[in-house]
Amino acid sequence: MRGVVLHSAGDVRVEDRPEPEIIEPTDAIIRIAASCICGSDLWPYWGIDPVTEPTPMGHEYVGFVEQVGAAANNVTVGDFVVGSFFASDNSCEICRAGYQSRCVHNVPIGSIGTLGCVS
Ligand SMILES: [Zn+2]
C-alpha cells in the first residue's frame, strides 16, 4: 500500500506503508475511494506545528468496508462509509446519543493517515 507521509515542513512523500490489519475487534478496514487534506494537516506542512517524526497525512475519507473485526456490529463488508478525524465504535453512551466524535473509544485517524493509494 502507498501512503502520503509528511517528513518535515513542506516535505511530503508518497511511500510504502504497512498493509492495514484488524487489531481491535471493533475495527474495520476501509478501501479508500476518496480522501483529502484537512486544514489541520496544513499546520505542520507550513511549519507552524513541529514535525517530530514522519507523520501519515489525511483523515477525511470515504470508502468501502473490506474487512470487519468480530465485534464490528454496525458495518458489513461492502458498506460505503464516511469518516473523519476520529473513528468511533458506536458502542458507548456518547455514540448512542449521536456524538460519535466524542466516543470514549475514539481513535484519532490523523495519526493513521488516509491519503494514499494501492500500488
Ligand atoms: Zn463510542
mmCIF file of C-alpha atoms and ligand atoms in Angstrom:
data_model
loop_
_atom_site.group_PDB
_atom_site.id
_atom_site.type_symbol
_atom_site.label_atom_id
_atom_site.label_comp_id
_atom_site.label_asym_id
_atom_site.label_seq_id
_atom_site.Cartn_x
_atom_site.Cartn_y
_atom_site.Cartn_z
ATOM 1 C CA MET A 1 0.000 0.000 0.000
ATOM 2 C CA ARG A 2 1.202 3.522 -0.763
ATOM 3 C CA GLY A 3 0.541 6.431 1.563
ATOM 4 C CA VAL A 4 1.301 10.123 1.921
ATOM 5 C CA VAL A 5 3.743 10.977 4.719
ATOM 6 C CA LEU A 6 4.893 14.376 5.968
ATOM 7 C CA HIS A 7 8.594 14.260 6.924
ATOM 8 C CA SER A 8 9.128 17.920 7.754
ATOM 9 C CA ALA A 9 7.592 21.265 6.836
ATOM 10 C CA GLY A 10 6.938 21.190 3.091
ATOM 11 C CA ASP A 11 8.461 17.699 2.678
ATOM 12 C CA VAL A 12 5.592 15.413 1.578
ATOM 13 C CA ARG A 13 6.379 11.955 0.213
ATOM 14 C CA VAL A 14 4.351 9.056 -1.192
ATOM 15 C CA GLU A 15 5.884 5.880 0.171
ATOM 16 C CA ASP A 16 5.231 2.261 1.076
ATOM 17 C CA ARG A 17 3.119 1.792 4.199
ATOM 18 C CA PRO A 18 2.165 -1.391 6.044
ATOM 19 C CA GLU A 19 -0.993 -3.166 4.943
ATOM 20 C CA PRO A 20 -3.841 -2.476 7.395
ATOM 21 C CA GLU A 21 -4.779 -5.153 9.914
ATOM 22 C CA ILE A 22 -7.694 -5.721 12.241
ATOM 23 C CA ILE A 23 -6.268 -5.026 15.710
ATOM 24 C CA GLU A 24 -9.321 -4.307 17.868
ATOM 25 C CA PRO A 25 -12.476 -6.414 17.429
ATOM 26 C CA THR A 26 -14.403 -3.219 16.581
ATOM 27 C CA ASP A 27 -12.000 -2.282 13.750
ATOM 28 C CA ALA A 28 -12.906 -2.160 10.089
ATOM 29 C CA ILE A 29 -10.576 -1.954 7.117
ATOM 30 C CA ILE A 30 -11.748 0.582 4.520
ATOM 31 C CA ARG A 31 -10.643 0.726 0.875
ATOM 32 C CA ILE A 32 -10.447 4.475 0.407
ATOM 33 C CA ALA A 33 -12.391 5.787 -2.591
ATOM 34 C CA ALA A 34 -11.532 9.448 -1.951
ATOM 35 C CA SER A 35 -9.617 11.375 0.680
ATOM 36 C CA CYS A 36 -8.410 14.916 1.124
ATOM 37 C CA ILE A 37 -6.159 17.227 3.053
ATOM 38 C CA CYS A 38 -7.724 18.773 6.148
ATOM 39 C CA GLY A 39 -6.860 22.236 7.429
ATOM 40 C CA SER A 40 -5.196 20.546 10.414
ATOM 41 C CA ASP A 41 -2.763 18.813 8.009
ATOM 42 C CA LEU A 42 -1.588 22.250 6.910
ATOM 43 C CA TRP A 43 -0.281 23.460 10.297
ATOM 44 C CA PRO A 44 2.695 21.072 10.262
ATOM 45 C CA TYR A 45 3.032 21.376 6.466
ATOM 46 C CA TRP A 46 3.640 25.120 6.828
ATOM 47 C CA GLY A 47 5.926 24.619 9.848
ATOM 48 C CA ILE A 48 3.534 26.192 12.339
ATOM 49 C CA ASP A 49 3.262 22.891 14.240
ATOM 50 C CA PRO A 50 6.523 20.922 14.625
ATOM 51 C CA VAL A 51 7.018 17.632 12.779
ATOM 52 C CA THR A 52 8.985 15.414 15.160
ATOM 53 C CA GLU A 53 8.759 12.206 13.107
ATOM 54 C CA PRO A 54 7.412 11.074 9.718
ATOM 55 C CA THR A 55 3.646 11.520 10.010
ATOM 56 C CA PRO A 56 0.982 9.894 7.791
ATOM 57 C CA MET A 57 -1.405 12.531 6.400
ATOM 58 C CA GLY A 58 -5.156 12.642 5.870
ATOM 59 C CA HIS A 59 -8.189 11.854 7.972
ATOM 60 C CA GLU A 60 -11.192 12.857 5.875
ATOM 61 C CA TYR A 61 -12.279 9.977 3.670
ATOM 62 C CA VAL A 62 -14.965 7.864 2.053
ATOM 63 C CA GLY A 63 -14.628 4.257 1.044
ATOM 64 C CA PHE A 64 -15.872 0.695 1.081
ATOM 65 C CA VAL A 65 -15.608 -1.667 4.037
ATOM 66 C CA GLU A 66 -13.369 -4.575 3.078
ATOM 67 C CA GLN A 67 -12.984 -6.396 6.391
ATOM 68 C CA VAL A 68 -14.509 -6.123 9.866
ATOM 69 C CA GLY A 69 -13.500 -7.302 13.315
ATOM 70 C CA ALA A 70 -15.610 -9.775 15.275
ATOM 71 C CA ALA A 71 -17.340 -7.007 17.287
ATOM 72 C CA ALA A 72 -17.908 -4.504 14.451
ATOM 73 C CA ASN A 73 -21.680 -4.770 14.538
ATOM 74 C CA ASN A 74 -22.757 -1.656 12.632
ATOM 75 C CA VAL A 75 -20.932 -2.118 9.322
ATOM 76 C CA THR A 76 -20.554 -5.032 6.963
ATOM 77 C CA VAL A 77 -18.223 -5.804 4.091
ATOM 78 C CA GLY A 78 -19.239 -3.751 1.073
ATOM 79 C CA ASP A 79 -20.805 -0.858 3.005
ATOM 80 C CA PHE A 80 -19.906 2.628 1.754
ATOM 81 C CA VAL A 81 -18.801 4.723 4.742
ATOM 82 C CA VAL A 82 -17.774 8.300 5.505
ATOM 83 C CA GLY A 83 -15.096 9.017 8.092
ATOM 84 C CA SER A 84 -13.446 11.984 9.693
ATOM 85 C CA PHE A 85 -10.786 12.912 12.253
ATOM 86 C CA PHE A 86 -11.966 10.401 14.883
ATOM 87 C CA ALA A 87 -13.158 6.857 14.300
ATOM 88 C CA SER A 88 -15.817 5.789 16.767
ATOM 89 C CA ASP A 89 -17.275 2.397 17.565
ATOM 90 C CA ASN A 90 -20.927 3.356 18.109
ATOM 91 C CA SER A 91 -20.985 1.250 21.274
ATOM 92 C CA CYS A 92 -20.709 3.808 24.081
ATOM 93 C CA GLU A 93 -23.381 6.046 25.603
ATOM 94 C CA ILE A 94 -21.981 9.138 23.872
ATOM 95 C CA CYS A 95 -22.090 7.475 20.430
ATOM 96 C CA ARG A 96 -25.645 6.260 21.039
ATOM 97 C CA ALA A 97 -26.595 9.861 21.877
ATOM 98 C CA GLY A 98 -25.338 10.911 18.417
ATOM 99 C CA TYR A 99 -21.982 12.470 19.284
ATOM 100 C CA GLN A 100 -19.600 9.931 17.713
ATOM 101 C CA SER A 101 -16.726 12.420 17.541
ATOM 102 C CA ARG A 102 -16.582 12.252 21.361
ATOM 103 C CA CYS A 103 -16.708 8.437 21.587
ATOM 104 C CA VAL A 104 -14.908 7.153 24.684
ATOM 105 C CA HIS A 105 -13.182 4.601 22.407
ATOM 106 C CA ASN A 106 -12.309 7.070 19.631
ATOM 107 C CA VAL A 107 -9.208 6.601 17.542
ATOM 108 C CA PRO A 108 -7.593 9.706 16.005
ATOM 109 C CA ILE A 109 -7.393 8.862 12.320
ATOM 110 C CA GLY A 110 -4.955 11.715 11.814
ATOM 111 C CA SER A 111 -2.286 9.519 13.399
ATOM 112 C CA ILE A 112 -3.061 6.677 10.983
ATOM 113 C CA GLY A 113 -3.352 8.633 7.741
ATOM 114 C CA THR A 114 -5.844 8.101 4.933
ATOM 115 C CA LEU A 115 -4.096 9.697 1.971
ATOM 116 C CA GLY A 116 -2.613 7.123 -0.309
ATOM 117 C CA CYS A 117 -3.241 4.559 -2.956
ATOM 118 C CA VAL A 118 -2.856 0.872 -3.624
ATOM 119 C CA SER A 119 0.211 0.060 -5.671
HETATM 120 ZN ZN ZN B 1 -18.464 5.291 21.280
#
